[in-house]
Structures are given as C-alpha cells and as structure tokens.
Amino acid sequence: MTLYYERHGDGPPLLLLHSTLSSSRQLRTLAARLAGHHTVVSVDRRGSGKSAVDGPAEPIPVTTHVEDLAEIIAAEALGPVAAVGHSFGGCIAIELASHRPDLVGTVFAYEPPYAPVASSEVRAGMAEVGRRMLVARDEVGLGAAALTFMEGVSGAAAVAALSPGARARVERAGQGAVADATLEGMDPDALRKIRCPVRIASGGSSAPYYAEIAEALVTRIPGADHVRLRGLEHMAPVLRPDTVADAIEGFLA
C-alpha cells in the first residue's frame, strides 16, 4: 500500500504522528506551527486517514508502523528525526526510537497510552476497550468500533454530545480505531536501548493514568523526563496546538 504523508517547512526533520481516531489532517495547525523551524513530515499511519488498508480491518502491530516510518524516512532522505507523537502516535515514536535508534534524534511523546508499563487496572481497562471494539466491528461494523473506542476513552456522555456531522466523522475513522485496538507489539524491554533525549508530556487536566504511565516510562528510558503541562487535556495537540508547539519547540531547542 501507499502511505500518505505531508511535508512542510524547512529545517531539522520532524516526524509528526497522530492519535487514534485521527490523521495528519487534525494536526495540520500544529504541523504548520512547527514548520516554522523544522521540515515537518506529518503521516497518516497505516489504517488511518488517507492510508486506508484494502481488505478487512484488523489490528496493526506497532512493528509494522515502525517499518512504515523507516521507509518514509529513507524515501524523504531525512536522516535522524525528531519523532513527535500524540497518544498512540507517541507510543509509536517511542518504539521507533527503541527499535531504530539510528533514525531518531529526539522523542517528544504527548500522553502515550503505553499499556505494558501501566498499572494492572489500567492495562485491564485498555484491553477491555480493545475487546469491545472488535466485538462491535464484528457485530455492527467499523463505525460502531470507532464509537466504542471513543466511549471507552472519553465516556458515553462525550459520544452522546456529538453532533450528527461529528458522529459521522468519528464513524469514518473506524478502520484506524481497529488498527490501534489491541495496542499490539509494544516492547517495554527494548526501552533501555533508547539513547536519544526523550520527553514524555502529560496534561494537567487529563486523566491521571497518563501521568502515571509517563512516570513509569521515564524509569525505563535512560535520561528521559516527564513534564506536566498545566491546563491541558488529552486532545491538546488538536485543540491547543500553539501551546503544545511551544512545549515541543522548547524541548527541541
């Protein structure tokens, strides 16, 4: 398949990776801001956005995303990149750094749901959301799987509050939701192989488990740190791109 990505700006290379139920389109404002100082390559991950997969929608292993990104970095002759990821995109940025350290110069991950280092309760909750998504896919369809993911992450009230247009947009992201459903293939034992600077960021107004996961990650990644961004919540890279861009640029500087 052909992966879709956009390239903007000029300067040191930066790879921008979106969250579940999203695509490079939702990060365009953040990408434009970062493109003032960087060559930004914003990717639609396999299964999401314009990188839709032919055939049945299935969970996609993290290792496949890593291979995809390695191909893009080579095709664009980027050299070591700053890997910046939101939510599950942050997990993939971390995995890229651990499995292909030659390709990554820095990592900035905003609220990665890195399940293997989470508490047993959080891991069980994530696994249950993934299970229910696959049941919804099989019994109803991809749109139902996407709504199930949103309900599991944001709550039933958030789904009920969607306008008809917003609900339709969420449902169209069903293939990407299923691609990320099982958080398959993350390798916590490889985190110790990361040698580049890593910052894990969490929002001060987000669910507490994001900060807990961030703290667990920095104990496993040599030299990593964790910053709390006051007043931000999980969707800040989409809804508060200027504030998040300031945090990213401050770290990369």
Coordinates of C-alpha atoms in Angstrom, one line a residue:
M1 CA 0.0 0.0 0.0
T2 CA 1.0 3.7 -0.4
L3 CA 1.2 5.6 2.8
Y4 CA 0.0 9.2 2.8
Y5 CA 2.1 12.0 4.4
E6 CA 2.6 15.7 4.0
R7 CA 5.9 17.6 4.1
H8 CA 6.1 21.2 5.1
G9 CA 8.7 23.7 6.2
D10 CA 12.5 23.7 6.2
G11 CA 15.0 22.9 8.8
P12 CA 15.8 19.9 11.0
P13 CA 13.5 17.0 10.2
L14 CA 10.5 16.3 12.5
L15 CA 8.1 13.3 12.1
L16 CA 4.6 14.0 13.4
L17 CA 2.4 11.1 14.4
H18 CA -1.3 11.4 15.2
S19 CA -3.5 9.7 17.7
T20 CA -6.2 7.1 17.3
L21 CA -9.4 8.3 15.6
S22 CA -7.3 10.9 13.9
S23 CA -5.0 11.6 11.0
S24 CA -2.5 14.2 9.8
R25 CA -5.4 16.5 9.0
Q26 CA -6.3 17.0 12.6
L27 CA -2.6 18.0 13.3
R28 CA -2.3 20.5 10.4
T29 CA -2.3 23.5 12.7
L30 CA 0.3 22.0 14.9
A31 CA 2.3 21.0 11.9
A32 CA 2.2 24.5 10.4
R33 CA 3.4 26.0 13.6
L34 CA 6.3 23.5 13.9
A35 CA 7.2 24.0 10.2
G36 CA 8.4 27.5 11.0
H37 CA 11.6 25.9 12.3
H38 CA 11.5 22.3 11.0
T39 CA 10.9 20.1 8.0
V40 CA 7.7 18.5 9.2
V41 CA 6.6 15.2 7.8
S42 CA 3.1 14.5 9.1
V43 CA 2.0 10.9 8.5
D44 CA -1.4 9.2 8.1
R45 CA -0.5 6.0 9.9
R46 CA -1.4 2.7 8.2
G47 CA -5.1 2.2 8.5
S48 CA -5.9 5.9 9.3
G49 CA -6.8 8.8 7.1
K50 CA -5.7 8.5 3.5
S51 CA -3.5 5.5 4.4
A52 CA -6.5 3.2 4.4
V53 CA -5.9 -0.5 4.1
D54 CA -7.6 -2.7 1.5
G55 CA -9.4 -5.7 2.8
P56 CA -10.8 -6.4 6.3
A57 CA -9.9 -4.0 9.1
E58 CA -7.6 -5.7 11.7
P59 CA -5.3 -4.6 14.5
I60 CA -1.9 -3.5 13.2
P61 CA 1.3 -4.3 15.2
V62 CA 3.5 -1.5 16.3
T63 CA 6.4 -3.1 14.5
T64 CA 4.6 -2.6 11.2
H65 CA 4.2 1.1 11.9
V66 CA 7.9 1.3 12.7
E67 CA 8.8 -0.3 9.4
D68 CA 6.5 2.1 7.6
L69 CA 8.1 5.1 9.2
A70 CA 11.6 3.8 8.4
E71 CA 10.6 3.6 4.7
I72 CA 9.3 7.2 4.8
I73 CA 12.4 8.5 6.5
A74 CA 14.5 6.8 3.8
A75 CA 12.3 8.0 0.9
E76 CA 12.5 11.6 2.1
A77 CA 16.2 11.4 3.0
L78 CA 15.5 12.8 6.4
G79 CA 18.3 11.3 8.5
P80 CA 17.7 11.2 12.3
V81 CA 14.4 12.8 13.0
A82 CA 12.7 14.4 16.0
A83 CA 9.8 11.9 16.5
V84 CA 6.8 13.7 17.9
G85 CA 3.6 11.7 18.7
H86 CA 0.2 12.3 20.2
S87 CA -1.4 9.4 22.2
F88 CA -0.8 6.2 20.3
G89 CA 1.3 8.1 17.9
G90 CA 3.6 8.8 20.9
C91 CA 3.8 5.1 21.6
I92 CA 5.0 4.6 18.0
A93 CA 7.5 7.4 18.3
I94 CA 9.0 5.7 21.4
E95 CA 9.0 2.3 19.7
L96 CA 10.7 3.8 16.6
A97 CA 13.5 5.2 18.9
S98 CA 13.9 1.8 20.7
H99 CA 14.0 -0.4 17.6
R100 CA 15.6 2.0 15.1
P101 CA 17.8 4.3 17.2
D102 CA 19.8 5.2 14.0
L103 CA 16.7 7.0 12.7
V104 CA 15.7 9.1 15.8
G105 CA 17.5 12.0 17.3
T106 CA 14.9 13.1 19.9
V107 CA 11.4 12.0 21.0
F108 CA 8.5 14.1 22.3
A109 CA 5.5 12.0 23.2
Y110 CA 2.3 13.6 24.5
E111 CA 0.3 11.2 26.7
P112 CA 1.3 7.9 25.1
P113 CA -1.0 5.1 26.4
Y114 CA 2.0 2.7 26.7
A115 CA 0.0 -0.2 28.2
P116 CA 2.8 -2.5 29.2
V117 CA 4.1 -0.1 31.9
A118 CA 0.7 0.9 33.2
S119 CA -0.9 -0.4 36.4
S120 CA -2.7 -3.8 36.1
E121 CA -6.0 -1.9 36.5
V122 CA -5.3 0.5 33.6
R123 CA -4.0 -2.4 31.4
A124 CA -7.1 -4.3 32.0
G125 CA -9.3 -1.3 31.1
M126 CA -7.4 -0.7 27.9
A127 CA -7.7 -4.4 27.0
E128 CA -11.4 -4.4 27.6
V129 CA -11.9 -1.4 25.4
G130 CA -10.0 -3.2 22.6
R131 CA -12.1 -6.3 23.1
R132 CA -15.3 -4.4 22.9
M133 CA -14.2 -2.6 19.8
L134 CA -13.5 -5.8 18.0
V135 CA -16.9 -7.2 19.1
A136 CA -18.6 -4.0 17.8
R137 CA -16.7 -4.4 14.5
D138 CA -17.9 -7.9 14.1
E139 CA -21.5 -7.4 15.2
V140 CA -22.2 -4.0 13.8
G141 CA -19.4 -2.5 11.7
L142 CA -16.4 -0.2 11.7
G143 CA -18.4 2.9 12.7
A144 CA -19.6 1.1 15.8
A145 CA -16.0 0.2 16.6
A146 CA -14.9 3.8 16.4
L147 CA -17.8 5.0 18.7
T148 CA -16.9 2.2 21.1
F149 CA -13.3 3.4 21.3
M150 CA -14.5 7.0 21.9
E151 CA -16.8 5.9 24.7
G152 CA -14.1 3.8 26.3
V153 CA -11.7 6.8 26.3
S154 CA -13.9 9.8 26.7
G155 CA -17.1 8.4 28.2
A156 CA -20.7 7.8 27.0
A157 CA -21.6 11.5 27.6
A158 CA -19.0 12.6 25.0
V159 CA -20.4 10.2 22.4
A160 CA -24.0 11.4 23.2
A161 CA -22.9 15.0 22.8
L162 CA -21.6 14.5 19.2
S163 CA -23.3 16.5 16.5
P164 CA -24.5 14.4 13.5
G165 CA -21.6 15.7 11.5
A166 CA -19.0 14.9 14.2
R167 CA -20.5 11.5 14.8
A168 CA -20.2 10.7 11.1
R169 CA -16.5 11.8 11.2
V170 CA -15.8 9.5 14.1
E171 CA -17.5 6.6 12.4
R172 CA -15.5 7.1 9.2
A173 CA -12.3 6.6 11.4
G174 CA -13.3 3.0 12.3
Q175 CA -10.5 1.4 10.4
G176 CA -7.9 3.4 12.2
A177 CA -9.6 2.7 15.5
V178 CA -9.5 -1.1 14.9
A179 CA -5.8 -0.8 13.7
D180 CA -4.9 0.5 17.2
A181 CA -7.4 -1.6 19.1
T182 CA -5.1 -4.1 20.8
L183 CA -2.0 -1.8 21.3
E184 CA -0.2 -4.8 19.8
G185 CA 3.5 -5.2 19.7
M186 CA 4.9 -2.7 22.2
D187 CA 8.2 -3.9 23.7
P188 CA 9.0 -2.5 27.1
D189 CA 12.2 -4.5 27.4
A190 CA 13.6 -2.5 24.4
L191 CA 13.1 0.9 26.1
R192 CA 16.5 0.7 27.7
K193 CA 18.1 0.7 24.2
I194 CA 16.9 4.3 23.6
R195 CA 19.9 6.7 23.6
C196 CA 18.4 9.9 22.4
P197 CA 16.8 12.7 24.6
V198 CA 13.1 11.8 25.4
R199 CA 10.4 13.9 26.9
I200 CA 7.1 12.5 27.9
A201 CA 4.4 15.2 28.4
S202 CA 1.1 14.9 30.1
G203 CA -1.7 17.5 30.5
G204 CA -2.6 18.8 34.0
S205 CA -6.3 18.4 33.2
S206 CA -6.1 14.8 31.7
A207 CA -7.0 11.5 33.3
P208 CA -4.4 10.7 36.0
Y209 CA -3.2 7.5 34.4
Y210 CA -1.4 9.4 31.6
A211 CA 0.9 11.0 34.1
E212 CA 1.3 7.6 35.9
I213 CA 2.3 6.0 32.6
A214 CA 4.7 8.9 31.9
E215 CA 6.4 8.4 35.2
A216 CA 6.7 4.6 34.6
L217 CA 8.3 5.3 31.2
V218 CA 10.9 7.7 32.5
T219 CA 12.1 5.0 34.9
R220 CA 12.7 2.7 31.9
I221 CA 14.1 5.1 29.3
P222 CA 17.6 6.3 30.1
G223 CA 17.7 10.0 30.6
A224 CA 14.1 10.6 29.8
D225 CA 12.0 13.2 31.6
H226 CA 8.3 13.9 32.2
V227 CA 6.7 17.4 32.2
R228 CA 3.1 18.3 33.2
L229 CA 1.6 21.0 31.0
R230 CA -0.8 23.0 33.2
G231 CA -4.4 23.2 32.0
L232 CA -4.1 20.9 29.0
E233 CA -6.1 17.7 28.4
H234 CA -5.7 14.7 26.1
M235 CA -6.7 16.4 22.9
A236 CA -4.5 19.4 23.4
P237 CA -2.3 18.8 20.2
V238 CA -5.5 19.2 18.2
L239 CA -7.4 21.8 20.3
R240 CA -4.4 23.8 21.8
P241 CA -1.8 23.4 19.1
D242 CA 0.1 26.7 19.9
T243 CA 0.6 25.7 23.5
V244 CA 1.7 22.2 22.6
A245 CA 4.0 23.6 19.8
D246 CA 5.7 25.9 22.4
A247 CA 6.4 22.8 24.6
I248 CA 7.8 20.8 21.7
E249 CA 10.0 23.7 20.4
G250 CA 11.2 24.4 23.9
F251 CA 12.4 20.8 24.3
L252 CA 13.9 20.6 20.8
A253 CA 15.8 23.8 21.3

